[in-house]
PDB file of C-alpha atoms in Angstrom:
ATOM      1  CA  MET A 988       0.000   0.000   0.000  1.00 62.00           C
ATOM      2  CA  LEU A 989       2.876   2.382   0.713  1.00 61.00           C
ATOM      3  CA  GLU A 990       3.712   2.473  -2.992  1.00 79.00           C
ATOM      4  CA  LEU A 991       0.365   4.175  -3.569  1.00 90.00           C
ATOM      5  CA  SER A 992      -0.311   7.809  -2.822  1.00 92.00           C
ATOM      6  CA  GLU A 993      -2.218   8.534   0.381  1.00 92.00           C
ATOM      7  CA  GLU A 994      -5.400   9.315  -1.526  1.00 93.00           C
ATOM      8  CA  ALA A 995      -5.141   6.228  -3.755  1.00 95.00           C
ATOM      9  CA  ALA A 996      -4.441   3.942  -0.792  1.00 93.00           C
ATOM     10  CA  ALA A 997      -7.424   5.339   1.090  1.00 94.00           C
ATOM     11  CA  GLU A 998      -9.677   4.715  -1.902  1.00 94.00           C
ATOM     12  CA  VAL A 999      -8.570   1.072  -2.092  1.00 93.00           C
ATOM     13  CA  VAL A1000      -9.164   0.568   1.639  1.00 94.00           C
ATOM     14  CA  GLU A1001     -12.550   2.251   1.403  1.00 93.00           C
ATOM     15  CA  GLY A1002     -13.579   0.038  -1.490  1.00 94.00           C
ATOM     16  CA  VAL A1003     -12.628  -3.186   0.272  1.00 94.00           C
ATOM     17  CA  ALA A1004     -14.105  -2.140   3.635  1.00 90.00           C
ATOM     18  CA  ARG A1005     -17.375  -1.190   1.942  1.00 90.00           C
ATOM     19  CA  LEU A1006     -17.957  -4.835   1.001  1.00 89.00           C
ATOM     20  CA  GLY A1007     -18.331  -5.803   4.651  1.00 85.00           C
ATOM     21  CA  ALA A1008     -16.788  -9.214   4.087  1.00 89.00           C
ATOM     22  CA  ALA A1009     -15.304 -10.974   7.126  1.00 87.00           C
ATOM     23  CA  GLY A1010     -12.709 -12.605   4.879  1.00 91.00           C
ATOM     24  CA  ASP A1011     -11.181  -9.198   4.156  1.00 93.00           C
ATOM     25  CA  LEU A1012     -10.343  -8.470   7.810  1.00 95.00           C
ATOM     26  CA  PRO A1013      -6.741  -9.837   7.674  1.00 95.00           C
ATOM     27  CA  TRP A1014      -5.977  -7.669   4.646  1.00 94.00           C
ATOM     28  CA  LEU A1015      -7.533  -4.618   6.300  1.00 95.00           C
ATOM     29  CA  ALA A1016      -5.549  -5.370   9.468  1.00 95.00           C
ATOM     30  CA  ALA A1017      -2.358  -5.235   7.414  1.00 94.00           C
ATOM     31  CA  CYS A1018      -3.452  -1.886   6.001  1.00 94.00           C
ATOM     32  CA  ALA A1019      -3.951  -0.606   9.546  1.00 94.00           C
ATOM     33  CA  ARG A1020      -0.157  -0.359   9.838  1.00 93.00           C
ATOM     34  CA  ASP A1021      -0.287   2.474   7.294  1.00 94.00           C
ATOM     35  CA  GLY A1022      -0.422   5.526   9.543  1.00 94.00           C
ATOM     36  CA  ARG A1023      -1.352   8.059   6.880  1.00 95.00           C
ATOM     37  CA  ARG A1024      -4.390  10.111   7.896  1.00 96.00           C
ATOM     38  CA  ALA A1025      -6.654   9.314   4.943  1.00 96.00           C
ATOM     39  CA  VAL A1026      -5.959   5.576   5.243  1.00 96.00           C
ATOM     40  CA  GLN A1027      -6.741   5.564   8.957  1.00 95.00           C
ATOM     41  CA  GLU A1028      -9.941   7.530   8.339  1.00 96.00           C
ATOM     42  CA  ALA A1029     -11.018   5.011   5.686  1.00 96.00           C
ATOM     43  CA  LEU A1030     -10.387   2.136   8.087  1.00 96.00           C
ATOM     44  CA  VAL A1031     -12.434   3.763  10.853  1.00 96.00           C
ATOM     45  CA  ASP A1032     -15.240   4.515   8.397  1.00 95.00           C
ATOM     46  CA  GLY A1033     -15.263   0.849   7.378  1.00 95.00           C
ATOM     47  CA  TRP A1034     -16.104  -0.197  10.942  1.00 96.00           C
ATOM     48  CA  ARG A1035     -19.785   0.593  10.445  1.00 94.00           C
ATOM     49  CA  ARG A1036     -20.015  -1.961   7.635  1.00 94.00           C
ATOM     50  CA  HIS A1037     -18.727  -4.891   9.689  1.00 95.00           C
ATOM     51  CA  GLU A1038     -19.609  -6.807  12.831  1.00 96.00           C
ATOM     52  CA  PRO A1039     -18.468  -4.330  15.516  1.00 96.00           C
ATOM     53  CA  ARG A1040     -16.490  -6.608  17.828  1.00 97.00           C
ATOM     54  CA  GLY A1041     -14.736  -8.580  15.124  1.00 96.00           C
ATOM     55  CA  TYR A1042     -13.631  -5.483  13.228  1.00 96.00           C
ATOM     56  CA  ALA A1043     -12.421  -3.720  16.392  1.00 97.00           C
ATOM     57  CA  GLU A1044     -10.342  -6.696  17.496  1.00 97.00           C
ATOM     58  CA  ALA A1045      -9.008  -7.729  14.095  1.00 96.00           C
ATOM     59  CA  VAL A1046      -8.491  -4.417  12.303  1.00 96.00           C
ATOM     60  CA  LEU A1047      -8.514  -1.433  14.626  1.00 97.00           C
ATOM     61  CA  ALA A1048      -6.863  -2.934  17.721  1.00 97.00           C
ATOM     62  CA  GLY A1049      -3.351  -2.018  16.599  1.00 95.00           C
ATOM     63  CA  ALA A1050      -4.180   0.915  14.331  1.00 97.00           C
ATOM     64  CA  PRO A1051      -2.529   4.226  15.228  1.00 97.00           C
ATOM     65  CA  LEU A1052      -5.709   6.049  14.152  1.00 97.00           C
ATOM     66  CA  VAL A1053      -5.302   9.800  13.580  1.00 96.00           C
ATOM     67  CA  ASP A1054      -3.068  10.801  16.475  1.00 96.00           C
ATOM     68  CA  GLY A1055      -4.919   8.195  18.530  1.00 97.00           C
ATOM     69  CA  ALA A1056      -8.305   9.910  18.121  1.00 97.00           C
ATOM     70  CA  ILE A1057     -11.550   8.370  16.921  1.00 98.00           C
ATOM     71  CA  THR A1058     -15.186   9.431  16.493  1.00 97.00           C
ATOM     72  CA  VAL A1059     -17.892   6.784  16.763  1.00 96.00           C
ATOM     73  CA  GLY A1060     -21.499   7.255  15.765  1.00 95.00           C
ATOM     74  CA  ASP A1061     -22.990   3.801  16.279  1.00 95.00           C
ATOM     75  CA  PRO A1062     -23.917   2.695  19.814  1.00 95.00           C
ATOM     76  CA  ALA A1063     -23.003  -0.877  18.812  1.00 95.00           C
ATOM     77  CA  GLN A1064     -19.372   0.215  18.417  1.00 96.00           C
ATOM     78  CA  VAL A1065     -19.055   1.837  21.833  1.00 96.00           C
ATOM     79  CA  PRO A1066     -18.600  -1.345  23.948  1.00 96.00           C
ATOM     80  CA  HIS A1067     -15.623  -2.375  21.808  1.00 97.00           C
ATOM     81  CA  LEU A1068     -13.531   0.792  22.064  1.00 97.00           C
ATOM     82  CA  GLY A1069     -11.487  -0.878  24.794  1.00 95.00           C
ATOM     83  CA  ALA A1070      -9.961  -3.161  22.162  1.00 96.00           C
ATOM     84  CA  LEU A1071      -8.227  -0.219  20.483  1.00 97.00           C
ATOM     85  CA  ARG A1072      -4.770  -0.086  22.054  1.00 96.00           C
ATOM     86  CA  HIS A1073      -3.612   3.309  20.771  1.00 97.00           C
ATOM     87  CA  LEU A1074      -6.565   5.453  21.759  1.00 97.00           C
ATOM     88  CA  THR A1075      -5.850   8.908  23.147  1.00 97.00           C
ATOM     89  CA  ALA A1076      -9.187  10.686  22.557  1.00 98.00           C
ATOM     90  CA  VAL A1077     -12.718   9.427  21.866  1.00 98.00           C
ATOM     91  CA  SER A1078     -15.706  11.361  20.585  1.00 98.00           C
ATOM     92  CA  VAL A1079     -19.090   9.647  20.873  1.00 98.00           C
ATOM     93  CA  VAL A1080     -21.434  11.403  18.456  1.00 97.00           C
ATOM     94  CA  ILE A1081     -24.727   9.534  18.068  1.00 96.00           C
ATOM     95  CA  GLY A1082     -27.302  11.543  16.167  1.00 89.00           C
ATOM     96  CA  ALA A1083     -30.005   8.932  15.699  1.00 86.00           C
ATOM     97  CA  GLY A1084     -32.191   7.576  18.482  1.00 92.00           C
ATOM     98  CA  VAL A1085     -32.414   8.349  22.178  1.00 96.00           C
ATOM     99  CA  GLN A1086     -29.484   7.094  24.251  1.00 96.00           C
ATOM    100  CA  PRO A1087     -28.999   6.809  28.037  1.00 96.00           C
ATOM    101  CA  LEU A1088     -25.822   8.286  29.461  1.00 97.00           C
ATOM    102  CA  SER A1089     -24.967   4.761  30.593  1.00 95.00           C
ATOM    103  CA  VAL A1090     -23.841   4.125  27.012  1.00 95.00           C
ATOM    104  CA  LEU A1091     -20.689   6.036  27.986  1.00 96.00           C
ATOM    105  CA  ALA A1092     -19.917   3.896  31.036  1.00 94.00           C
ATOM    106  CA  ASP A1093     -16.749   2.157  29.873  1.00 90.00           C
ATOM    107  CA  VAL A1094     -15.586   4.531  27.151  1.00 96.00           C
ATOM    108  CA  PRO A1095     -11.866   5.274  27.583  1.00 95.00           C
ATOM    109  CA  HIS A1096     -10.351   8.716  26.969  1.00 97.00           C
ATOM    110  CA  LEU A1097     -13.742  10.333  26.326  1.00 98.00           C
ATOM    111  CA  THR A1098     -13.379  13.976  25.269  1.00 98.00           C
ATOM    112  CA  TRP A1099     -16.600  14.716  23.348  1.00 98.00           C
ATOM    113  CA  VAL A1100     -20.172  13.450  23.676  1.00 98.00           C
ATOM    114  CA  THR A1101     -23.213  14.245  21.515  1.00 98.00           C
ATOM    115  CA  LEU A1102     -26.416  12.376  22.369  1.00 98.00           C
ATOM    116  CA  LYS A1103     -30.183  12.638  22.109  1.00 97.00           C
ATOM    117  CA  VAL A1104     -31.753  11.995  25.504  1.00 97.00           C
ATOM    118  CA  ASP A1105     -35.204  12.060  27.064  1.00 96.00           C
ATOM    119  CA  GLY A1106     -36.939  12.249  30.425  1.00 97.00           C
ATOM    120  CA  GLU A1107     -35.156  13.543  33.514  1.00 97.00           C
ATOM    121  CA  VAL A1108     -31.447  13.105  32.927  1.00 98.00           C
ATOM    122  CA  SER A1109     -28.821  12.972  35.660  1.00 98.00           C
ATOM    123  CA  LEU A1110     -25.436  14.335  34.587  1.00 98.00           C
ATOM    124  CA  ALA A1111     -23.641  12.355  37.307  1.00 97.00           C
ATOM    125  CA  PRO A1112     -22.285   9.751  34.802  1.00 97.00           C
ATOM    126  CA  LEU A1113     -20.331  12.486  33.035  1.00 98.00           C
ATOM    127  CA  ALA A1114     -18.138  12.915  36.104  1.00 97.00           C
ATOM    128  CA  ASP A1115     -16.573   9.535  35.316  1.00 97.00           C
ATOM    129  CA  HIS A1116     -14.954  11.176  32.287  1.00 98.00           C
ATOM    130  CA  PRO A1117     -12.896  14.097  33.628  1.00 97.00           C
ATOM    131  CA  ARG A1118     -11.252  14.699  30.249  1.00 97.00           C
ATOM    132  CA  LEU A1119     -14.518  15.792  28.645  1.00 98.00           C
ATOM    133  CA  GLU A1120     -14.128  18.989  26.654  1.00 98.00           C
ATOM    134  CA  ALA A1121     -17.533  19.037  24.958  1.00 98.00           C
ATOM    135  CA  VAL A1122     -20.975  17.945  26.161  1.00 98.00           C
ATOM    136  CA  GLU A1123     -23.925  18.177  23.782  1.00 98.00           C
ATOM    137  CA  LEU A1124     -27.233  16.741  25.004  1.00 98.00           C
ATOM    138  CA  GLU A1125     -30.631  17.394  23.458  1.00 96.00           C
ATOM    139  CA  GLY A1126     -34.208  16.533  24.392  1.00 96.00           C
ATOM    140  CA  ALA A1127     -34.365  16.127  28.177  1.00 97.00           C
ATOM    141  CA  ASP A1128     -37.370  17.143  30.231  1.00 97.00           C
ATOM    142  CA  GLY A1129     -34.841  18.389  32.749  1.00 97.00           C
ATOM    143  CA  TYR A1130     -31.273  17.876  33.958  1.00 98.00           C
ATOM    144  CA  ALA A1131     -30.281  16.817  37.458  1.00 98.00           C
ATOM    145  CA  ASP A1132     -26.884  16.788  39.206  1.00 98.00           C
ATOM    146  CA  LEU A1133     -25.740  19.795  37.194  1.00 98.00           C
ATOM    147  CA  ASP A1134     -23.138  20.478  39.872  1.00 97.00           C
ATOM    148  CA  ARG A1135     -21.202  17.453  38.568  1.00 98.00           C
ATOM    149  CA  LEU A1136     -20.172  19.582  35.601  1.00 98.00           C
ATOM    150  CA  GLY A1137     -17.702  21.079  38.039  1.00 97.00           C
ATOM    151  CA  GLU A1138     -15.749  17.819  37.848  1.00 98.00           C
ATOM    152  CA  LEU A1139     -14.959  18.484  34.172  1.00 98.00           C
ATOM    153  CA  PRO A1140     -12.185  21.113  34.361  1.00 96.00           C
ATOM    154  CA  GLY A1141     -11.573  21.126  30.606  1.00 97.00           C
ATOM    155  CA  LEU A1142     -15.218  21.606  29.625  1.00 98.00           C
ATOM    156  CA  ALA A1143     -15.172  24.297  26.942  1.00 98.00           C
ATOM    157  CA  TYR A1144     -18.280  23.496  24.878  1.00 98.00           C
ATOM    158  CA  LEU A1145     -21.666  22.961  26.527  1.00 98.00           C
ATOM    159  CA  HIS A1146     -25.000  22.441  24.776  1.00 97.00           C
ATOM    160  CA  LEU A1147     -27.979  21.470  26.895  1.00 97.00           C
ATOM    161  CA  GLY A1148     -31.239  21.311  24.991  1.00 96.00           C
ATOM    162  CA  LEU A1149     -34.626  20.814  26.615  1.00 96.00           C
ATOM    163  CA  ALA A1150     -37.668  19.079  25.165  1.00 95.00           C
ATOM    164  CA  PRO A1151     -40.332  21.317  23.570  1.00 91.00           C
ATOM    165  CA  GLY A1152     -42.397  23.098  26.189  1.00 89.00           C
ATOM    166  CA  ARG A1153     -39.725  22.788  28.890  1.00 93.00           C
ATOM    167  CA  ALA A1154     -37.855  25.818  30.233  1.00 93.00           C
ATOM    168  CA  TRP A1155     -35.007  26.640  32.576  1.00 95.00           C
ATOM    169  CA  LYS A1156     -35.888  28.225  35.897  1.00 95.00           C
ATOM    170  CA  SER A1157     -32.325  29.391  36.399  1.00 96.00           C
ATOM    171  CA  LEU A1158     -28.917  29.186  34.739  1.00 97.00           C
ATOM    172  CA  ASP A1159     -27.094  29.121  38.075  1.00 97.00           C
ATOM    173  CA  PHE A1160     -25.572  25.755  37.148  1.00 97.00           C
ATOM    174  CA  LEU A1161     -23.152  27.673  34.913  1.00 97.00           C
ATOM    175  CA  ALA A1162     -21.202  28.552  38.058  1.00 96.00           C
ATOM    176  CA  HIS A1163     -19.939  24.956  37.967  1.00 97.00           C
ATOM    177  CA  CYS A1164     -18.362  25.323  34.515  1.00 96.00           C
ATOM    178  CA  PRO A1165     -16.471  28.650  34.504  1.00 95.00           C
ATOM    179  CA  ASN A1166     -14.202  27.665  31.602  1.00 96.00           C
ATOM    180  CA  VAL A1167     -16.980  27.278  29.044  1.00 98.00           C
ATOM    181  CA  GLU A1168     -16.171  29.147  25.846  1.00 98.00           C
ATOM    182  CA  SER A1169     -19.105  28.000  23.714  1.00 98.00           C
ATOM    183  CA  LEU A1170     -22.612  27.749  25.197  1.00 98.00           C
ATOM    184  CA  ARG A1171     -25.787  26.625  23.440  1.00 97.00           C
ATOM    185  CA  LEU A1172     -29.099  26.486  25.268  1.00 96.00           C
ATOM    186  CA  SER A1173     -32.719  25.924  24.408  1.00 94.00           C
ATOM    187  CA  GLY A1174     -35.557  26.542  26.806  1.00 90.00           C
ATOM    188  CA  LEU A1175     -34.984  30.102  27.992  1.00 90.00           C
ATOM    189  CA  ASP A1176     -38.218  31.976  28.577  1.00 86.00           C
ATOM    190  CA  ASP A1177     -39.150  35.278  30.177  1.00 84.00           C
ATOM    191  CA  ALA A1178     -39.067  33.749  33.667  1.00 88.00           C
ATOM    192  CA  THR A1179     -35.586  32.224  33.399  1.00 92.00           C
ATOM    193  CA  ASP A1180     -32.989  33.682  35.762  1.00 94.00           C
ATOM    194  CA  ARG A1181     -30.129  34.431  33.356  1.00 94.00           C
ATOM    195  CA  SER A1182     -27.803  36.271  35.745  1.00 95.00           C
ATOM    196  CA  ALA A1183     -25.134  33.557  35.588  1.00 96.00           C
ATOM    197  CA  LEU A1184     -24.462  34.394  31.918  1.00 96.00           C
ATOM    198  CA  GLY A1185     -22.663  37.532  33.024  1.00 95.00           C
ATOM    199  CA  ARG A1186     -20.231  35.570  35.194  1.00 95.00           C
ATOM    200  CA  LEU A1187     -18.716  33.384  32.462  1.00 97.00           C
ATOM    201  CA  GLU A1188     -15.504  35.291  31.767  1.00 96.00           C
ATOM    202  CA  ASN A1189     -14.313  32.957  28.999  1.00 97.00           C
ATOM    203  CA  LEU A1190     -17.593  32.818  27.083  1.00 98.00           C
ATOM    204  CA  VAL A1191     -17.112  33.651  23.391  1.00 98.00           C
ATOM    205  CA  HIS A1192     -19.801  31.811  21.395  1.00 98.00           C
ATOM    206  CA  VAL A1193     -23.437  31.836  22.552  1.00 97.00           C
ATOM    207  CA  GLY A1194     -26.449  30.180  20.906  1.00 97.00           C
ATOM    208  CA  PHE A1195     -30.119  30.294  21.905  1.00 95.00           C
ATOM    209  CA  PHE A1196     -32.734  27.943  20.475  1.00 92.00           C
ATOM    210  CA  ALA A1197     -36.472  27.238  20.577  1.00 86.00           C
ATOM    211  CA  HIS A1198     -38.188  29.777  22.873  1.00 78.00           C
ATOM    212  CA  PRO A1199     -38.583  33.291  21.431  1.00 77.00           C
ATOM    213  CA  ILE A1200     -36.678  36.098  23.133  1.00 81.00           C
ATOM    214  CA  GLY A1201     -38.713  39.187  23.911  1.00 81.00           C
ATOM    215  CA  GLY A1202     -35.863  41.661  24.108  1.00 85.00           C
ATOM    216  CA  PHE A1203     -32.761  41.734  26.294  1.00 92.00           C
ATOM    217  CA  ALA A1204     -33.964  44.083  29.008  1.00 87.00           C
ATOM    218  CA  GLY A1205     -32.782  42.868  32.398  1.00 89.00           C
ATOM    219  CA  TRP A1206     -30.191  40.490  30.953  1.00 94.00           C
ATOM    220  CA  PRO A1207     -26.699  40.516  32.474  1.00 96.00           C
ATOM    221  CA  THR A1208     -23.830  41.938  30.460  1.00 97.00           C
ATOM    222  CA  SER A1209     -21.421  39.454  28.894  1.00 97.00           C
ATOM    223  CA  GLU A1210     -18.289  41.394  27.984  1.00 97.00           C
ATOM    224  CA  SER A1211     -16.620  38.345  26.420  1.00 97.00           C
ATOM    225  CA  ALA A1212     -19.455  37.175  24.136  1.00 98.00           C
ATOM    226  CA  ALA A1213     -18.244  37.770  20.583  1.00 98.00           C
ATOM    227  CA  SER A1214     -20.492  35.527  18.485  1.00 98.00           C
ATOM    228  CA  LEU A1215     -24.246  35.072  18.931  1.00 98.00           C
ATOM    229  CA  HIS A1216     -26.454  32.563  17.121  1.00 97.00           C
ATOM    230  CA  PHE A1217     -30.234  32.387  17.261  1.00 95.00           C
ATOM    231  CA  ALA A1218     -32.532  29.613  16.023  1.00 94.00           C
ATOM    232  CA  LEU A1219     -35.868  30.452  17.612  1.00 90.00           C
ATOM    233  CA  SER A1220     -39.402  29.191  17.188  1.00 83.00           C
ATOM    234  CA  GLY A1221     -40.844  32.703  17.458  1.00 80.00           C
ATOM    235  CA  GLU A1222     -39.840  36.269  16.785  1.00 86.00           C
ATOM    236  CA  LEU A1223     -36.560  37.635  18.081  1.00 91.00           C
ATOM    237  CA  ASP A1224     -36.679  41.128  19.568  1.00 92.00           C
ATOM    238  CA  LEU A1225     -33.162  42.558  19.321  1.00 95.00           C
ATOM    239  CA  THR A1226     -33.895  45.504  21.594  1.00 94.00           C
ATOM    240  CA  GLY A1227     -31.066  45.880  24.101  1.00 94.00           C
ATOM    241  CA  ILE A1228     -28.762  43.344  22.482  1.00 96.00           C
ATOM    242  CA  ALA A1229     -25.822  45.723  22.884  1.00 97.00           C
ATOM    243  CA  ASP A1230     -26.438  45.787  26.626  1.00 96.00           C
ATOM    244  CA  PHE A1231     -26.174  42.013  26.756  1.00 97.00           C
ATOM    245  CA  ALA A1232     -23.195  41.515  24.411  1.00 97.00           C
ATOM    246  CA  PRO A1233     -21.569  44.907  23.780  1.00 98.00           C
ATOM    247  CA  ASN A1234     -18.522  43.373  22.103  1.00 98.00           C
ATOM    248  CA  ALA A1235     -20.323  40.981  19.759  1.00 98.00           C
ATOM    249  CA  GLY A1236     -18.780  40.919  16.313  1.00 98.00           C
ATOM    250  CA  ARG A1237     -20.853  38.218  14.649  1.00 98.00           C
ATOM    251  CA  ILE A1238     -24.584  37.476  14.627  1.00 98.00           C
ATOM    252  CA  GLY A1239     -26.174  34.392  13.038  1.00 97.00           C
ATOM    253  CA  LEU A1240     -29.919  34.054  12.433  1.00 96.00           C
ATOM    254  CA  HIS A1241     -31.209  30.596  11.513  1.00 93.00           C
ATOM    255  CA  ASP A1242     -34.867  30.525  10.471  1.00 88.00           C
ATOM    256  CA  THR A1243     -35.513  33.257  13.029  1.00 91.00           C
ATOM    257  CA  ARG A1244     -37.981  36.049  12.406  1.00 90.00           C
ATOM    258  CA  VAL A1245     -36.741  39.531  13.330  1.00 92.00           C
ATOM    259  CA  ALA A1246     -39.093  42.507  13.141  1.00 85.00           C
ATOM    260  CA  ASP A1247     -36.366  45.171  13.321  1.00 94.00           C
ATOM    261  CA  LEU A1248     -32.631  44.847  12.687  1.00 96.00           C
ATOM    262  CA  GLU A1249     -31.850  48.411  13.780  1.00 96.00           C
ATOM    263  CA  PRO A1250     -30.672  47.470  17.321  1.00 96.00           C
ATOM    264  CA  LEU A1251     -27.741  45.687  15.665  1.00 96.00           C
ATOM    265  CA  LEU A1252     -26.310  49.112  14.814  1.00 95.00           C
ATOM    266  CA  ASP A1253     -25.656  49.606  18.525  1.00 96.00           C
ATOM    267  CA  LEU A1254     -23.056  46.836  18.363  1.00 97.00           C
ATOM    268  CA  GLU A1255     -19.824  48.773  17.886  1.00 96.00           C
ATOM    269  CA  TRP A1256     -17.779  45.773  16.790  1.00 97.00           C
ATOM    270  CA  LEU A1257     -20.348  44.037  14.567  1.00 98.00           C
ATOM    271  CA  ALA A1258     -18.469  42.808  11.508  1.00 98.00           C
ATOM    272  CA  GLU A1259     -20.631  39.956  10.223  1.00 98.00           C
ATOM    273  CA  LEU A1260     -24.331  39.148  10.003  1.00 98.00           C
ATOM    274  CA  ALA A1261     -25.413  35.796   8.572  1.00 97.00           C
ATOM    275  CA  ILE A1262     -29.067  35.063   7.778  1.00 96.00           C
ATOM    276  CA  TYR A1263     -29.648  31.358   7.168  1.00 94.00           C
ATOM    277  CA  ASP A1264     -33.235  31.494   5.932  1.00 90.00           C
ATOM    278  CA  GLU A1265     -34.326  30.773   2.376  1.00 88.00           C
ATOM    279  CA  THR A1266     -38.031  31.486   2.686  1.00 86.00           C
ATOM    280  CA  ASP A1267     -38.794  34.324   5.130  1.00 87.00           C
ATOM    281  CA  PRO A1268     -37.510  37.713   3.888  1.00 92.00           C
ATOM    282  CA  LEU A1269     -36.355  40.348   6.352  1.00 94.00           C
ATOM    283  CA  ASP A1270     -36.265  44.131   5.944  1.00 95.00           C
ATOM    284  CA  LEU A1271     -32.577  44.993   5.602  1.00 96.00           C
ATOM    285  CA  THR A1272     -33.033  48.746   5.147  1.00 96.00           C
ATOM    286  CA  PRO A1273     -31.983  49.504   8.771  1.00 95.00           C
ATOM    287  CA  LEU A1274     -28.507  48.322   7.746  1.00 96.00           C
ATOM    288  CA  THR A1275     -28.198  50.972   5.027  1.00 95.00           C
ATOM    289  CA  GLY A1276     -24.838  52.676   5.399  1.00 91.00           C
ATOM    290  CA  ALA A1277     -23.472  50.073   7.809  1.00 94.00           C
ATOM    291  CA  SER A1278     -20.062  48.491   7.393  1.00 96.00           C
ATOM    292  CA  LEU A1279     -20.161  44.714   7.698  1.00 97.00           C
ATOM    293  CA  ARG A1280     -20.107  41.385   5.874  1.00 98.00           C
ATOM    294  CA  LEU A1281     -23.646  40.170   5.147  1.00 98.00           C
ATOM    295  CA  THR A1282     -24.270  36.520   4.249  1.00 97.00           C
ATOM    296  CA  LEU A1283     -27.717  35.440   3.063  1.00 96.00           C
ATOM    297  CA  PHE A1284     -29.728  33.552   0.487  1.00 95.00           C
ATOM    298  CA  ARG A1285     -30.371  35.584  -2.652  1.00 93.00           C
ATOM    299  CA  SER A1286     -33.526  33.537  -3.238  1.00 93.00           C
ATOM    300  CA  ALA A1287     -35.051  34.733   0.058  1.00 92.00           C
ATOM    301  CA  GLY A1288     -35.848  38.107  -1.479  1.00 92.00           C
ATOM    302  CA  HIS A1289     -34.885  40.273   1.492  1.00 94.00           C
ATOM    303  CA  ALA A1290     -36.061  43.867   1.200  1.00 94.00           C
ATOM    304  CA  GLY A1291     -33.588  46.722   0.901  1.00 95.00           C
ATOM    305  CA  VAL A1292     -30.625  44.774  -0.443  1.00 94.00           C
ATOM    306  CA  ASP A1293     -29.993  47.090  -3.387  1.00 92.00           C
ATOM    307  CA  GLY A1294     -29.659  50.215  -1.246  1.00 93.00           C
ATOM    308  CA  LEU A1295     -27.323  48.921   1.454  1.00 95.00           C
ATOM    309  CA  GLY A1296     -24.316  50.887   0.251  1.00 92.00           C
ATOM    310  CA  PRO A1297     -20.636  50.107  -0.369  1.00 94.00           C
ATOM    311  CA  GLY A1298     -19.858  49.355   3.269  1.00 95.00           C
ATOM    312  CA  VAL A1299     -21.887  46.136   3.180  1.00 96.00           C
ATOM    313  CA  GLU A1300     -19.971  43.222   1.675  1.00 97.00           C
ATOM    314  CA  LEU A1301     -22.590  40.824   0.320  1.00 96.00           C
ATOM    315  CA  HIS A1302     -22.091  37.052   0.116  1.00 96.00           C
ATOM    316  CA  TYR A1303     -24.808  34.715  -1.158  1.00 96.00           C
ATOM    317  CA  LEU A1304     -25.160  31.127  -0.008  1.00 94.00           C
ATOM    318  CA  ASP A1305     -27.031  29.999  -3.108  1.00 90.00           C
ATOM    319  CA  ASP A1306     -24.768  31.357  -5.843  1.00 76.00           C
TER     320      ASP A1306
END
């Protein structure tokens, strides 16, 4: 295999692994000694086409992987990660089907977890994985044992999504994860105590989902928040956004209705606005004369595009 280029070797491995034949495992195991990135990625991708235990033990056990890191997306693979001798970092990213946190019980070197959950979910099992850097859970009726997040000193990315109709009473649990840089939450409503947002000194990226936001009056000030993303089920009122995130430089709107964009002009450092909506046009005339990069769908037919002026650098997603 080494006589082939990295890309050619990876294509050969991918083609053989795609067949899912048990008789090919010895040949694939020999290929696992090829440490080139594309070859290792092809071998890991081939795991999903074979019996999980047999492939892990025969092919991946001695593979160097990509710097010892692997991402698995099939719960059937998770119990067999222990067979991989050169693991240094594991990401469990399962996008289909509800999973209990117990699926993570024996995962070595876990650094990232993405799961769909349901019911009342205790976060206590996460404390068994102190190397976690990213936790992304979606769909719970509520989360218990949030204080256990304090046992994850490297936690930098946190996304806790609630089931439709559920809301946070308070965000005080954020005191247990002061190093979070990227925070994504659904389930904030008008009654949610948001004061803890102002105490996250390392917070850079913030995303809010589901519940509409009726203005930012009474919100704490987050001096560090530089990038805000909204994907809301109702209308977003931007009034007071500069009081919440005075140093924000990027705003992203995903299928989010905004009645008035003018409050964005109060953001002194705003350099980029991205509107990811193909069907619901917004009135862009409040941005006339602004200086920023504007990304949107041409097909959406937003009003006021032609008069924005030379300071607005337009980029279209559907060109």
